[in-house]
PDB file of C-alpha atoms in Angstrom:
ATOM      1  CA  MET H  11       4.942 -21.685 -21.574  1.00  0.00           C
ATOM      2  CA  GLY H  12       8.166 -22.391 -23.360  1.00  0.00           C
ATOM      3  CA  TYR H  13       9.515 -25.520 -24.956  1.00  0.00           C
ATOM      4  CA  LEU H  14      10.655 -26.888 -21.612  1.00  0.00           C
ATOM      5  CA  GLY H  15       7.477 -26.059 -19.706  1.00  0.00           C
ATOM      6  CA  ASN H  16       9.159 -23.092 -17.962  1.00  0.00           C
ATOM      7  CA  HIS H  17      11.853 -25.387 -16.587  1.00  0.00           C
ATOM      8  CA  LEU H  18      14.701 -23.674 -18.426  1.00  0.00           C
ATOM      9  CA  ALA H  19      16.440 -22.606 -15.200  1.00  0.00           C
ATOM     10  CA  THR H  20      16.165 -26.148 -13.866  1.00  0.00           C
ATOM     11  CA  VAL H  21      17.612 -27.632 -17.048  1.00  0.00           C
ATOM     12  CA  VAL H  22      20.496 -25.156 -17.239  1.00  0.00           C
ATOM     13  CA  THR H  23      21.380 -25.622 -13.582  1.00  0.00           C
ATOM     14  CA  GLY H  24      21.072 -29.404 -13.913  1.00  0.00           C
ATOM     15  CA  VAL H  25      23.364 -29.476 -16.946  1.00  0.00           C
ATOM     16  CA  PHE H  26      25.913 -27.346 -15.083  1.00  0.00           C
ATOM     17  CA  ALA H  27      25.691 -29.667 -12.059  1.00  0.00           C
ATOM     18  CA  ALA H  28      26.109 -32.728 -14.299  1.00  0.00           C
ATOM     19  CA  VAL H  29      29.151 -31.205 -16.018  1.00  0.00           C
ATOM     20  CA  LEU H  30      30.730 -30.376 -12.656  1.00  0.00           C
ATOM     21  CA  THR H  31      29.988 -33.875 -11.414  1.00  0.00           C
ATOM     22  CA  GLY H  32      31.559 -35.346 -14.556  1.00  0.00           C
ATOM     23  CA  LEU H  33      34.668 -33.160 -14.333  1.00  0.00           C
ATOM     24  CA  TRP H  34      35.292 -33.893 -10.674  1.00  0.00           C
ATOM     25  CA  PRO H  35      37.026 -37.289 -11.165  1.00  0.00           C
ATOM     26  CA  ILE H  36      39.198 -35.824 -13.928  1.00  0.00           C
ATOM     27  CA  PHE H  37      40.553 -32.950 -11.799  1.00  0.00           C
ATOM     28  CA  ILE H  38      40.759 -34.814  -8.479  1.00  0.00           C
ATOM     29  CA  ASP H  39      44.550 -35.334  -8.658  1.00  0.00           C
ATOM     30  CA  PHE H  40      45.509 -31.875  -9.957  1.00  0.00           C
ATOM     31  CA  ALA H  41      45.446 -29.793  -6.800  1.00  0.00           C
ATOM     32  CA  PRO H  42      43.934 -30.048  -3.350  1.00  0.00           C
ATOM     33  CA  ILE H  43      42.238 -26.682  -3.791  1.00  0.00           C
ATOM     34  CA  LEU H  44      40.354 -28.004  -6.849  1.00  0.00           C
ATOM     35  CA  ASP H  45      39.131 -30.919  -4.769  1.00  0.00           C
ATOM     36  CA  PHE H  46      37.777 -28.452  -2.214  1.00  0.00           C
ATOM     37  CA  VAL H  47      36.123 -26.391  -4.973  1.00  0.00           C
ATOM     38  CA  PHE H  48      34.402 -29.463  -6.394  1.00  0.00           C
ATOM     39  CA  ILE H  49      33.388 -30.680  -2.924  1.00  0.00           C
ATOM     40  CA  MET H  50      31.628 -27.328  -2.445  1.00  0.00           C
ATOM     41  CA  ALA H  51      30.343 -26.695  -5.977  1.00  0.00           C
ATOM     42  CA  VAL H  52      28.799 -30.062  -6.888  1.00  0.00           C
ATOM     43  CA  PRO H  53      26.366 -30.384  -3.942  1.00  0.00           C
ATOM     44  CA  ILE H  54      25.467 -26.695  -4.182  1.00  0.00           C
ATOM     45  CA  THR H  55      24.599 -26.903  -7.878  1.00  0.00           C
ATOM     46  CA  TRP H  56      22.532 -30.066  -7.350  1.00  0.00           C
ATOM     47  CA  PHE H  57      20.742 -28.315  -4.485  1.00  0.00           C
ATOM     48  CA  LEU H  58      20.067 -25.319  -6.744  1.00  0.00           C
ATOM     49  CA  THR H  59      18.738 -27.663  -9.405  1.00  0.00           C
ATOM     50  CA  LEU H  60      16.375 -29.237  -6.881  1.00  0.00           C
ATOM     51  CA  MET H  61      15.230 -25.802  -5.655  1.00  0.00           C
ATOM     52  CA  CYS H  62      14.602 -24.576  -9.229  1.00  0.00           C
ATOM     53  CA  TRP H  63      12.543 -27.672  -9.946  1.00  0.00           C
ATOM     54  CA  ALA H  64      10.536 -27.388  -6.694  1.00  0.00           C
ATOM     55  CA  SER H  65       9.835 -23.682  -7.145  1.00  0.00           C
ATOM     56  CA  GLN H  66       8.677 -24.186 -10.740  1.00  0.00           C
ATOM     57  CA  LYS H  67       6.403 -27.056  -9.687  1.00  0.00           C
ATOM     58  CA  SER H  68       4.985 -24.820  -6.947  1.00  0.00           C
ATOM     59  CA  THR H  69       4.392 -21.972  -9.400  1.00  0.00           C
ATOM     60  CA  ASP H  70       2.754 -24.312 -11.901  1.00  0.00           C
ATOM     61  CA  TYR H  71       0.478 -25.687  -9.183  1.00  0.00           C
ATOM     62  CA  ALA H  72      -0.476 -22.226  -7.937  1.00  0.00           C
ATOM     63  CA  HIS H  73      -1.289 -20.939 -11.415  1.00  0.00           C
ATOM     64  CA  LYS H  74      -3.152 -24.101 -12.369  1.00  0.00           C
ATOM     65  CA  HIS H  75      -5.551 -23.642  -9.454  1.00  0.00           C
ATOM     66  CA  SER H  76      -5.801 -19.874  -9.708  1.00  0.00           C
ATOM     67  CA  SER H  77      -9.229 -18.360 -10.419  1.00  0.00           C
ATOM     68  CA  TYR H  78      -7.753 -15.564 -12.514  1.00  0.00           C
ATOM     69  CA  THR H  79      -6.984 -16.901 -15.966  1.00  0.00           C
ATOM     70  CA  VAL H  80      -5.195 -15.338 -18.897  1.00  0.00           C
ATOM     71  CA  HIS H  81      -8.420 -15.093 -20.906  1.00  0.00           C
ATOM     72  CA  GLU H  82      -9.989 -12.840 -18.279  1.00  0.00           C
ATOM     73  CA  LYS H  83      -7.199 -10.274 -18.495  1.00  0.00           C
ATOM     74  CA  LYS H  84      -8.143  -7.217 -20.512  1.00  0.00           C
ATOM     75  CA  SER H  85      -5.930  -4.262 -21.161  1.00  0.00           C
ATOM     76  CA  LEU H  86      -7.489  -1.010 -20.132  1.00  0.00           C
ATOM     77  CA  ASN H  87      -6.581   1.264 -22.997  1.00  0.00           C
ATOM     78  CA  LYS H  88      -7.659   4.831 -22.284  1.00  0.00           C
ATOM     79  CA  SER H  89      -8.521   5.436 -25.926  1.00  0.00           C
ATOM     80  CA  HIS H  90     -10.750   2.316 -25.922  1.00  0.00           C
ATOM     81  CA  GLN H  91     -13.628   3.245 -23.606  1.00  0.00           C
ATOM     82  CA  THR H  92     -16.005   0.690 -25.167  1.00  0.00           C
ATOM     83  CA  THR H  93     -13.964  -2.306 -23.992  1.00  0.00           C
ATOM     84  CA  GLN H  94     -15.769  -4.546 -21.502  1.00  0.00           C
ATOM     85  CA  LEU H  95     -14.142  -4.470 -18.060  1.00  0.00           C
ATOM     86  CA  TYR H  96     -13.720  -7.581 -15.927  1.00  0.00           C
ATOM     87  CA  THR H  97     -13.284  -8.195 -12.245  1.00  0.00           C
ATOM     88  CA  ALA H  98     -11.091 -10.918 -10.788  1.00  0.00           C
ATOM     89  CA  GLU H  99     -14.112 -13.246 -10.706  1.00  0.00           C
ATOM     90  CA  GLY H 100     -14.811 -12.660 -14.409  1.00  0.00           C
ATOM     91  CA  LYS H 101     -17.995 -10.590 -13.981  1.00  0.00           C
ATOM     92  CA  GLN H 102     -18.454  -7.889 -16.585  1.00  0.00           C
ATOM     93  CA  ALA H 103     -18.684  -4.301 -15.424  1.00  0.00           C
ATOM     94  CA  SER H 104     -20.628  -2.111 -17.796  1.00  0.00           C
ATOM     95  CA  GLN H 105     -19.930   1.583 -18.207  1.00  0.00           C
ATOM     96  CA  SER H 106     -23.328   2.423 -16.689  1.00  0.00           C
ATOM     97  CA  GLU H 107     -22.504   0.427 -13.546  1.00  0.00           C
ATOM     98  CA  ILE H 108     -19.209   2.235 -13.206  1.00  0.00           C
ATOM     99  CA  LYS H 109     -20.840   5.655 -13.718  1.00  0.00           C
ATOM    100  CA  GLU H 110     -23.509   4.773 -11.159  1.00  0.00           C
ATOM    101  CA  ALA H 111     -20.865   3.728  -8.650  1.00  0.00           C
ATOM    102  CA  LYS H 112     -18.907   6.925  -9.320  1.00  0.00           C
ATOM    103  CA  THR H 113     -21.905   9.111  -8.582  1.00  0.00           C
ATOM    104  CA  GLU H 114     -22.788   7.101  -5.473  1.00  0.00           C
ATOM    105  CA  LEU H 115     -19.238   7.290  -4.136  1.00  0.00           C
ATOM    106  CA  THR H 116     -19.009  11.010  -4.889  1.00  0.00           C
ATOM    107  CA  GLU H 117     -22.262  11.638  -2.987  1.00  0.00           C
ATOM    108  CA  ASP H 118     -20.989   9.582  -0.041  1.00  0.00           C
ATOM    109  CA  LEU H 119     -17.734  11.492  -0.001  1.00  0.00           C
ATOM    110  CA  ASN H 120     -19.493  14.842  -0.163  1.00  0.00           C
ATOM    111  CA  SER H 121     -21.814  13.920   2.710  1.00  0.00           C
ATOM    112  CA  LEU H 122     -18.815  12.681   4.665  1.00  0.00           C
ATOM    113  CA  LYS H 123     -16.942  15.900   3.940  1.00  0.00           C
ATOM    114  CA  GLU H 124     -19.713  17.861   5.630  1.00  0.00           C
ATOM    115  CA  THR H 125     -19.785  15.706   8.763  1.00  0.00           C
ATOM    116  CA  VAL H 126     -16.079  15.102   9.274  1.00  0.00           C
ATOM    117  CA  LYS H 127     -13.230  17.529   9.039  1.00  0.00           C
ATOM    118  CA  ILE H 128     -10.902  15.563   6.781  1.00  0.00           C
ATOM    119  CA  GLN H 129      -7.819  17.137   5.339  1.00  0.00           C
ATOM    120  CA  ASP H 130      -8.449  18.668   1.947  1.00  0.00           C
ATOM    121  CA  ASP H 131      -5.675  16.687   0.276  1.00  0.00           C
ATOM    122  CA  GLU H 132      -7.258  13.402   1.446  1.00  0.00           C
ATOM    123  CA  ILE H 133     -10.616  14.438   0.005  1.00  0.00           C
ATOM    124  CA  GLU H 134      -8.971  15.514  -3.236  1.00  0.00           C
ATOM    125  CA  ARG H 135      -7.131  12.179  -3.462  1.00  0.00           C
ATOM    126  CA  LEU H 136     -10.380  10.271  -2.986  1.00  0.00           C
ATOM    127  CA  ASN H 137     -12.129  12.441  -5.585  1.00  0.00           C
ATOM    128  CA  GLN H 138      -9.300  11.696  -8.021  1.00  0.00           C
ATOM    129  CA  GLU H 139      -9.620   7.959  -7.366  1.00  0.00           C
ATOM    130  CA  ILE H 140     -13.378   8.135  -7.950  1.00  0.00           C
ATOM    131  CA  ALA H 141     -12.805   9.938 -11.236  1.00  0.00           C
ATOM    132  CA  ASN H 142     -10.371   7.229 -12.365  1.00  0.00           C
ATOM    133  CA  LEU H 143     -12.552   4.208 -11.501  1.00  0.00           C
ATOM    134  CA  GLN H 144     -12.397   1.482 -14.134  1.00  0.00           C
ATOM    135  CA  THR H 145     -13.189  -1.836 -12.440  1.00  0.00           C
ATOM    136  CA  LEU H 146     -15.573  -3.211  -9.837  1.00  0.00           C
ATOM    137  CA  VAL H 147     -12.616  -4.147  -7.656  1.00  0.00           C
ATOM    138  CA  GLN H 148     -11.589  -0.489  -7.444  1.00  0.00           C
ATOM    139  CA  ILE H 149     -15.191   0.458  -6.618  1.00  0.00           C
ATOM    140  CA  GLU H 150     -15.297  -2.073  -3.783  1.00  0.00           C
ATOM    141  CA  SER H 151     -11.976  -0.862  -2.358  1.00  0.00           C
ATOM    142  CA  LEU H 152     -13.203   2.745  -2.379  1.00  0.00           C
ATOM    143  CA  LYS H 153     -16.479   1.706  -0.724  1.00  0.00           C
ATOM    144  CA  THR H 154     -14.454   0.031   2.007  1.00  0.00           C
ATOM    145  CA  GLU H 155     -12.313   3.115   2.481  1.00  0.00           C
ATOM    146  CA  LEU H 156     -15.404   5.347   2.697  1.00  0.00           C
ATOM    147  CA  ALA H 157     -16.978   2.968   5.224  1.00  0.00           C
ATOM    148  CA  ASN H 158     -13.854   3.239   7.370  1.00  0.00           C
ATOM    149  CA  LEU H 159     -14.020   7.037   7.180  1.00  0.00           C
ATOM    150  CA  LYS H 160     -17.702   6.956   8.177  1.00  0.00           C
ATOM    151  CA  MET H 161     -16.837   4.765  11.144  1.00  0.00           C
ATOM    152  CA  LEU H 162     -14.192   7.256  12.233  1.00  0.00           C
ATOM    153  CA  ALA H 163     -16.725  10.056  11.836  1.00  0.00           C
ATOM    154  CA  SER H 164     -19.266   8.291  14.050  1.00  0.00           C
ATOM    155  CA  LYS H 165     -16.607   7.629  16.706  1.00  0.00           C
ATOM    156  CA  SER H 166     -15.548  11.286  16.689  1.00  0.00           C
ATOM    157  CA  LYS H 167     -19.169  12.396  17.243  1.00  0.00           C
ATOM    158  CA  ASN H 168     -19.421  10.217  20.367  1.00  0.00           C
TER     159      ASN H 168
END
């Protein structure tokens, strides 16, 4: 968060709207076209100021009540394999859990390969995703995808 609480766009737009509002009485007698420009520009800039303020308040509210905090974010550096991995809920995923899930998913995919005629590129893509697993969220998404493939396999048998 910056000095203005991430309201820099609101402040800049508000200052511009205030300056336009202040200049309007000065330039009112110069030309009719300037009067039209100010009639259009002043309400638009105040509206933009209001929208900037409302959107920032909405973003602040959404991030305040979010379950995923900054402290839970961990960079997944490929050279740092000993780093603890976190899910969106903050649970730690150990390397043994990830290896266990990889072997389980690989076995499921191999058994599915035998029962269903899936295109080879789809199987290769899934094998590549299994090899690159790093978080429990990825494991759950692959389990879901394999469950869908199993459902399709059972429907094709019937």
